[in-house]
Each structure stands twice: as structure tokens, then as C-alpha cells.
Short mmCIF file of C-alpha atoms and ligand atoms in Angstrom, two decimals:
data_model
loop_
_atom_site.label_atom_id
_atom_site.label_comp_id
_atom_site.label_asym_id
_atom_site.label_seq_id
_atom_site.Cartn_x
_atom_site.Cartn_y
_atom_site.Cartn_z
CA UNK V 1 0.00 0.00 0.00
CA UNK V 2 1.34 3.69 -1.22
CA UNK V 3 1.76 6.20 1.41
CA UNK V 4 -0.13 9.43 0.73
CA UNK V 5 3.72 11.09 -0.18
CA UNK V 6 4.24 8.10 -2.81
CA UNK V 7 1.13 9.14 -4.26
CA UNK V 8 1.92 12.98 -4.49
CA UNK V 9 4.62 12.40 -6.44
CA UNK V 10 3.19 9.50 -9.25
CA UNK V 11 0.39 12.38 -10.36
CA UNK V 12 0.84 14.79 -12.94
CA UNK V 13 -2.36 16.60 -12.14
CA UNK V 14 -0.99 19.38 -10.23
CA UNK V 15 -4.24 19.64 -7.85
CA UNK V 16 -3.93 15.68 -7.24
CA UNK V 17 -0.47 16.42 -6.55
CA UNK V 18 -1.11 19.26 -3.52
CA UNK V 19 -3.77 17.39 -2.49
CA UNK V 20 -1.32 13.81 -1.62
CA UNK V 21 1.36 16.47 -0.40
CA UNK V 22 -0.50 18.70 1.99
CA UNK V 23 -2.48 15.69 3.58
CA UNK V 24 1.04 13.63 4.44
CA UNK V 25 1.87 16.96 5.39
CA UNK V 26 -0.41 17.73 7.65
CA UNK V 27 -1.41 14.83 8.75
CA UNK V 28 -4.81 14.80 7.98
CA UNK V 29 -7.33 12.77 5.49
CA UNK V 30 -10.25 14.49 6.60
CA UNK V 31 -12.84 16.95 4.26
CA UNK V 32 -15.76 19.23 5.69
CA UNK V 33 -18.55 19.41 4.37
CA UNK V 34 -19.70 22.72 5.12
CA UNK V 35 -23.32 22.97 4.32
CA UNK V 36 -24.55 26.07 6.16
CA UNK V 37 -26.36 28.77 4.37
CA UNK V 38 -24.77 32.13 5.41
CA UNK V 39 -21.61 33.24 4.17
CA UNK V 40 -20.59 34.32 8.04
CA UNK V 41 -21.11 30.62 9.27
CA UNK V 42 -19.18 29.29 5.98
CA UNK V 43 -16.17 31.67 6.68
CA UNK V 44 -16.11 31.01 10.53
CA UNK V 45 -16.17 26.94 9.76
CA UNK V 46 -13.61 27.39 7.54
CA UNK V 47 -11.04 29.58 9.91
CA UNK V 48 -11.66 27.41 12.87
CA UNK V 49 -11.68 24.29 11.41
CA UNK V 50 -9.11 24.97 8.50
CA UNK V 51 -6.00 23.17 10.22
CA UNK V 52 -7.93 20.07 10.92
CA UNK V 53 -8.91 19.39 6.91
CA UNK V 54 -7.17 18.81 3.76
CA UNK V 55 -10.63 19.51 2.00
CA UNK V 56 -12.70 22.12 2.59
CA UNK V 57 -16.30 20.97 0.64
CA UNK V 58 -19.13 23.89 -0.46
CA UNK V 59 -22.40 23.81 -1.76
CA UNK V 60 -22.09 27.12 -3.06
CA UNK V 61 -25.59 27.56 -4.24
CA UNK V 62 -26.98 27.03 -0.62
CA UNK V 63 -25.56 30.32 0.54
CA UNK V 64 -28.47 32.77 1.05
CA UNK V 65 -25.78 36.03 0.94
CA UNK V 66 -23.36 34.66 -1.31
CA UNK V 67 -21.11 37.57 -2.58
CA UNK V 68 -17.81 37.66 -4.38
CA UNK V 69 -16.23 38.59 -1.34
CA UNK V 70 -16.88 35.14 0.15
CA UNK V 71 -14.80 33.49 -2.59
CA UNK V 72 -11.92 35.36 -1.73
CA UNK V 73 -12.02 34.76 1.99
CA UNK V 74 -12.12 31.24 1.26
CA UNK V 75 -9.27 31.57 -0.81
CA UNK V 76 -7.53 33.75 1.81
CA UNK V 77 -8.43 30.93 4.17
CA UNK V 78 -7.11 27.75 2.10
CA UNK V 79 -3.66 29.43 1.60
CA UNK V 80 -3.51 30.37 5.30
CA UNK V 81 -4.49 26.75 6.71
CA UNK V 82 -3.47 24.85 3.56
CA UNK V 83 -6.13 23.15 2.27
CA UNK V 84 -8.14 22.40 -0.86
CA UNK V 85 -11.56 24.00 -2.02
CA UNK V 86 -14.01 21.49 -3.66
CA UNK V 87 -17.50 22.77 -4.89
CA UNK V 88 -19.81 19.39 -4.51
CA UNK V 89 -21.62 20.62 -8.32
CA UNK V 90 -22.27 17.20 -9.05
CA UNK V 91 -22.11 18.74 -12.88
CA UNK V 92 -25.01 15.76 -15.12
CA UNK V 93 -25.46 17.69 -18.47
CA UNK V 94 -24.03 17.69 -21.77
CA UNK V 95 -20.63 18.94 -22.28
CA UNK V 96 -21.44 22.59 -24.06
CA UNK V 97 -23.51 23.28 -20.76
CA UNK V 98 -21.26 22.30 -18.27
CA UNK V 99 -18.90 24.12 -19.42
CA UNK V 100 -20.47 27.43 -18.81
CA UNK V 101 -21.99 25.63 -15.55
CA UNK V 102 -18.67 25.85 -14.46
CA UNK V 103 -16.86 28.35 -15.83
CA UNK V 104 -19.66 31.44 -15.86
CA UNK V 105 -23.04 32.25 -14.10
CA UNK V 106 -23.14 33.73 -10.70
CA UNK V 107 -20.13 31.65 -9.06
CA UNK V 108 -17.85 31.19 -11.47
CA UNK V 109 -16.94 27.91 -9.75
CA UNK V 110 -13.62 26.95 -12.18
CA UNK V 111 -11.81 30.46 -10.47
CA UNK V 112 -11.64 29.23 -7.44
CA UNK V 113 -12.46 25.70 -7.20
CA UNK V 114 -9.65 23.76 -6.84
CA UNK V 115 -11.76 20.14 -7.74
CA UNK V 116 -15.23 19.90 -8.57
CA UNK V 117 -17.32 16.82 -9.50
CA UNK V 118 -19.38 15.47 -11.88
CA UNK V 119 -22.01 12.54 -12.31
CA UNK V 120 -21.47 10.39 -15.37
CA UNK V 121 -24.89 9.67 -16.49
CA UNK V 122 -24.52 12.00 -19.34
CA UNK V 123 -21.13 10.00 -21.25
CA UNK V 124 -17.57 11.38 -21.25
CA UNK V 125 -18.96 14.55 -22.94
CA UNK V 126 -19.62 15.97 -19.43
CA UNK V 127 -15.93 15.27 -18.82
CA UNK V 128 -14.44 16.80 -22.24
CA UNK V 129 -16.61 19.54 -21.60
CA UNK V 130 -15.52 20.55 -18.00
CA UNK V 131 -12.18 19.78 -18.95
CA UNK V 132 -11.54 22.43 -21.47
CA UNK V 133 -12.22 25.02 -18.81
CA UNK V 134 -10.42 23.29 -16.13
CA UNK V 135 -7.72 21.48 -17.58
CA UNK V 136 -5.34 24.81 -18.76
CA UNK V 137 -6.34 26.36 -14.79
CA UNK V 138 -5.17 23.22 -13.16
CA UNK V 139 -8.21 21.54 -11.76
CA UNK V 140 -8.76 18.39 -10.60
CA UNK V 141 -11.92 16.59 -11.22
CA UNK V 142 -14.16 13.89 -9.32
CA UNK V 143 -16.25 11.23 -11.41
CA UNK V 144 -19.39 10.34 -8.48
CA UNK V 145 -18.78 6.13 -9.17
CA UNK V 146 -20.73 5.54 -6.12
CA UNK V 147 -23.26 7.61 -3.86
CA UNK V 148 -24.02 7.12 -0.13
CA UNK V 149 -27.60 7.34 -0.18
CA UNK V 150 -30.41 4.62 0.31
CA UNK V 151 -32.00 3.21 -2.96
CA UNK V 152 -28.98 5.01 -5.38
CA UNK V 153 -28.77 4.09 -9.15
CA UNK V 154 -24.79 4.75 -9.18
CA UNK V 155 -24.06 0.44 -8.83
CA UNK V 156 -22.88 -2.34 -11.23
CA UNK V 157 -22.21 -1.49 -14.40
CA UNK V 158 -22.93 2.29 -14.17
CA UNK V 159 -20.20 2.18 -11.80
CA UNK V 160 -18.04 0.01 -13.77
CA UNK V 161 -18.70 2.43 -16.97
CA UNK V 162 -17.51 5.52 -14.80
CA UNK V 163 -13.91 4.02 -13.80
CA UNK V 164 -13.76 3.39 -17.66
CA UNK V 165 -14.49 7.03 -18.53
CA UNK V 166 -12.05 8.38 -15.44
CA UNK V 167 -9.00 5.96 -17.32
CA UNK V 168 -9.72 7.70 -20.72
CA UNK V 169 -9.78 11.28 -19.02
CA UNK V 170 -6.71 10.65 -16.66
CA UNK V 171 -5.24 14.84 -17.03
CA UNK V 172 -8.21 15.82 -15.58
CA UNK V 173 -10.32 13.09 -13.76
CA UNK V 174 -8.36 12.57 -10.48
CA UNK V 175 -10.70 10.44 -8.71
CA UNK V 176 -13.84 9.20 -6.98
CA UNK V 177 -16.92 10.14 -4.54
CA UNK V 178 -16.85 6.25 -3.85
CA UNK V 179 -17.75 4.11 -0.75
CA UNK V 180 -14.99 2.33 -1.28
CA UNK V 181 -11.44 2.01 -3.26
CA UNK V 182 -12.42 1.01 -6.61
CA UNK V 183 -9.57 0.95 -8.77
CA UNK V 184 -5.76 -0.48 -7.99
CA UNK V 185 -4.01 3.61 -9.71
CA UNK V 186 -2.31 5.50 -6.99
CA UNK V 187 -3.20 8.31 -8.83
CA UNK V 188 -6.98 8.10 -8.49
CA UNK V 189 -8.04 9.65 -5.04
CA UNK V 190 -11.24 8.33 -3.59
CA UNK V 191 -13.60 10.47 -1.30
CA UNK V 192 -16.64 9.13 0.82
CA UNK V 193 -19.10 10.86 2.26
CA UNK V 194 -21.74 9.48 4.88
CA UNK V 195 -19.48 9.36 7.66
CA UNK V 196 -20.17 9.47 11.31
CA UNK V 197 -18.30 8.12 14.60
CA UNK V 198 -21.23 5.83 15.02
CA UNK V 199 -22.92 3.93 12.00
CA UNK V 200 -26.61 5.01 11.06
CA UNK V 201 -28.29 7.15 9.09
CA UNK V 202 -30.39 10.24 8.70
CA UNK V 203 -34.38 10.67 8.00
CA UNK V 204 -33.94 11.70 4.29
CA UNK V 205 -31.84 8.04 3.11
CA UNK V 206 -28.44 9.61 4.29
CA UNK V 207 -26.23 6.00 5.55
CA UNK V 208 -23.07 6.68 7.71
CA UNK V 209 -20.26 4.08 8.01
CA UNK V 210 -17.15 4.81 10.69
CA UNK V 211 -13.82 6.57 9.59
CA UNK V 212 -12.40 2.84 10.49
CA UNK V 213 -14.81 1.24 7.95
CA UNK V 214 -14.44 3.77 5.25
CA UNK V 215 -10.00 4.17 5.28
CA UNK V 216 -9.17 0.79 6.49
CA UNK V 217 -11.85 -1.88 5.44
CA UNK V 218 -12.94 -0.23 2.11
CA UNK V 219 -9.25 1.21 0.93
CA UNK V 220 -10.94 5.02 0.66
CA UNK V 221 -8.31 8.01 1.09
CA UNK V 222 -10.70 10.83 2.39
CA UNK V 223 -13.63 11.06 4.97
CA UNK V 224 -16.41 13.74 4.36
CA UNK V 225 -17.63 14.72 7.09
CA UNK V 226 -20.68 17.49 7.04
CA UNK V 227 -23.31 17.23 10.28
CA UNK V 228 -21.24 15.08 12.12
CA UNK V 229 -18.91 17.80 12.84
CA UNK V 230 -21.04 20.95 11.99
CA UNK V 231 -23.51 20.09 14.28
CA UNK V 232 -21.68 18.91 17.15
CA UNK V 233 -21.46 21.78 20.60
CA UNK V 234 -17.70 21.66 20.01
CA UNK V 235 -17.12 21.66 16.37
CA UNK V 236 -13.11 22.06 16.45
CA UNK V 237 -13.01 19.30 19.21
CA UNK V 238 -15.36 17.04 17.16
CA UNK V 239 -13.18 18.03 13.78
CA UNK V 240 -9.87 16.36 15.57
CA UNK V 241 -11.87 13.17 17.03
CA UNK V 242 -12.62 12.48 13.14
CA UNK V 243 -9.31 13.86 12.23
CA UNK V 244 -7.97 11.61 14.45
CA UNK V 245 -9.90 8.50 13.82
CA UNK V 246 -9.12 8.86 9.82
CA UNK V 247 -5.63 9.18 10.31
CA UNK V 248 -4.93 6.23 12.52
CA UNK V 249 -6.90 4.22 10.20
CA UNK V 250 -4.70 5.28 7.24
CA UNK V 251 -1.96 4.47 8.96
CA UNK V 252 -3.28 1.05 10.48
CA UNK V 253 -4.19 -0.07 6.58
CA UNK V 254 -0.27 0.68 5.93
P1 LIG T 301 -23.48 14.77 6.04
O1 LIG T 301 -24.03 15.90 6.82
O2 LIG T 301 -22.16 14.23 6.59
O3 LIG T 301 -24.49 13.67 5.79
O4 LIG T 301 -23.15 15.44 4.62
C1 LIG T 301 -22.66 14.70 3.53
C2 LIG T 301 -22.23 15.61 2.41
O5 LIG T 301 -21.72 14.83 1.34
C3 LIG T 301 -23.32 16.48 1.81
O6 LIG T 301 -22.73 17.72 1.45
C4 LIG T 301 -23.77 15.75 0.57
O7 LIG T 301 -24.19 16.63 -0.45
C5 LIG T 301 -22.51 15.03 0.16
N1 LIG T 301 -22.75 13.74 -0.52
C6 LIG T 301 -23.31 12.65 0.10
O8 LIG T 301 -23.67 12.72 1.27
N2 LIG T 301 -23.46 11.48 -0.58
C7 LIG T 301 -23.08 11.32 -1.85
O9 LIG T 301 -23.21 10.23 -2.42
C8 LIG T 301 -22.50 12.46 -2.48
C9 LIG T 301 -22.33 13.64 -1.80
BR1 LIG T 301 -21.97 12.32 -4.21
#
């Protein structure tokens, strides 16, 4: 098994490549998922619990005050605690769309974030189209091969079609939202979300597995982690029990 430093240096994609790097570096395989709806409670998550992640996740379009001033506090923030921005766009249309999805519009996601994702329900175009705005900045891009949700269509051979498209796109795809590790390339980072301390679920078909479950038994790299930390009295103190928990089972798979 590759440490996260071995990784770094195998990928050409230069996002891929600062993701591997800062996380050894900082010890941490843990992403927020920060979905609150005020640009004040997105910036204060961000500062306080910026030196616990490697990923900061948004869902930019849930922000009820969203301003371009937000995007460059969160960029202010990311170089100051070194981490990554990822805008959870889940992109599903055809390529000539996506591309000014991502590129124009209000939030002019592809200035400032660093990965993005995508579903692959449309075909590669999605990907070819994303990628000529994103490619030439540097982005890094997620394929969704799996979902965490009750009852989801993204199994089997939908899945297996995805890892296909991600090996034909390999500048610009670098990785998975995934339960689990899917595919034996170092340079493919895999990120699951429905994560909690204690297994379960949520009202709405959310399932949670443990950090343990997700890092060690199913090979994954990252833990996204939104309520279980957001929503906790202590936020920073619940950010480094999860910190914590996916870092010891990184190491305990090596
Ligand atoms: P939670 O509060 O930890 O349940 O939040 C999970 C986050 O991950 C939330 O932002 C979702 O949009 C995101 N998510 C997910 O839960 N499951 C998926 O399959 C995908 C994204 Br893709």
C-alpha cells in the first residue's frame, strides 16, 4: 500500500499532486462538508476548522448572501491553513452546458475551485466539456462512481462504466466520490461521504459508516464529514476526534 507522499509524487495533475502532499503533510485525510447557508457561518467553519482538513467541501448555491467577497475569503483561508476548495456541483449535463456551468453564471466555480465533480450519467462529454475550462487552470476533477444514499442508481455497471471514462480522461479526472477504493491507480483519489463516529443514518436516506470502515476496510483516502462535525457543541473538538480516527486508520491499513 502507497503512502499518501508516494502518491503525491506519481500524479501529474498538479491539484492531485497538492492534495497527496498537503495531507502527508499535515497529517490529515479528513474533508468538511460545510453545508450552512450564510456566508458568516461558511467563513467562521472554515477559519476554525481549517487546520484540521485537507478539504474544505461547499455547496455554493446554498448560501443565502453569497457575494464575491466570500470566494476570496475562502481563498484567503485555504492558503492560510493549507487546504483544498471542492464545490460538490455534481455537474449531469451535456458537455457545451457544463462548461459554462462551471466556468460562468453567478459563481464562477472553475476560479476558485480547486476540484469539482461530476455525475457520469450523461457519457464522457460531461468530462471533455468541463475539462476544457479546467484542464489549462489546473483543476482536478471527481467522477461520483458511487453515492451514499439509500436506494442510489450509481451500482454495477454504471459504476463500472464511470472508472472506464475516469482511465480515458486521466489529465483531468483525479478520482472518486466512492464508498470504497475502486480501482488499484495510486493516482486516483477516492472520497466518501456518509461518515459518522457511530454507523446510522439520517431521516432523508443519508447511511453513515465509521472513519475505520471507510479508510481501512474499504481502501478510501478521504472522509467527508458534514453534520457530524457541523452540528456537534464543540465543532473544532469534534473536527480532531474524526481527524484523528481517519488518520490512525490510514496508517493502520499501511
Ligand atoms: P453529512 O451531513 O455528513 O451527511 O453530509 C454529507 C455531504 O456529502 C453532503 O454535502 C452531501 O451533499 C454530500 N454527498 C453525500 O452525502 N453522498 C453522496 O453520495 C454524495 C455527496 Br456524491
Amino acid at each position: 500500500m502507497q503512502t499518501y507522499k508516494q502518491r503525491a509524487e506519481l500524479c501529474s495533475n498538479p491539484t492531485a499532486h497538492r492534495l497527496f502532499k498537503l495531507m502527508e503533510e499535515k497529517q490529515t485525510n479528513l474533508a468538511i462538508a460545510a453545508d450552512v447557508i450564510s456566508k458568516q457561518e461558511l467563513i467562521k467553519i472554515a477559519d476554525e476548522l481549517g487546520p484540521e482538513i485537507c478539504v474544505l467541501k461547499t455547496h455554493i448555491d446554498i448560501i443565502e448572501d453569497f457575494d464575491d467577497d466570500l470566494v476570496i475569503q475562502l481563498q484567503r483561508l485555504s492558503e492560510k491553513h493549507n487546504f483544498l476548495l471542492f464545490e460538490d456541483r455534481k455537474f449531469a449535463d451535456i458537455g457545451n452546458t457544463v462548461k459554462h456551468q462551471y466556468e460562468n453564471g453567478v459563481y464562477h466555480i472553475a476560479d476558485w475551485a480547486d476540484i469539482t465533480n461530476a455525475h457520469t450519467v450523461p457519457g464522457p462529454g460531461v468530462i471533455e466539456g468541463l475539462k476544457e475550462v479546467g484542464l489549462r487552470k489546473g483543476r482536478g476533477l471527481l467522477l461520483l462512481a458511487e453515492m451514499s444514499p439509500k436506494g442510489n442508481l450509481a451500482t454495477g455497471s454504471y459504476t463500472e462504466a464511470s472508472l472506464k471514462m475516469a482511465e480515458e480522461h486521466k489529465d483531468f479526472v483525479i478520482g472518486f466520490i466512492t464508498m470504497k477504493k475502486l480501482l488499484d491507480d495510486p493516482c486516483f483519489i477516492n472520497m466518501t461521504p456518509g461518515v459518522k463516529l457511530v454507523q446510522g443514518g439520517d431521516a432523508l436516506g443519508q447511511q453513515y459508516n465509521t472513519p475505520e470502515k471507510v479508510i481501512k476496510e474499504q481502501g478510501s483516502d478521504i472522509i467527508i464529514v458534514g453534520r457530524g462535525i457541523y452540528q456537534a457543541d464543540d465543532p473544532l473538538a469534534e473536527a480532531k476526534k474524526y481527524r484523528e480516527a481517519g488518520w490512525q486508520a490510514y496508517q493502520n491499513r499501511l
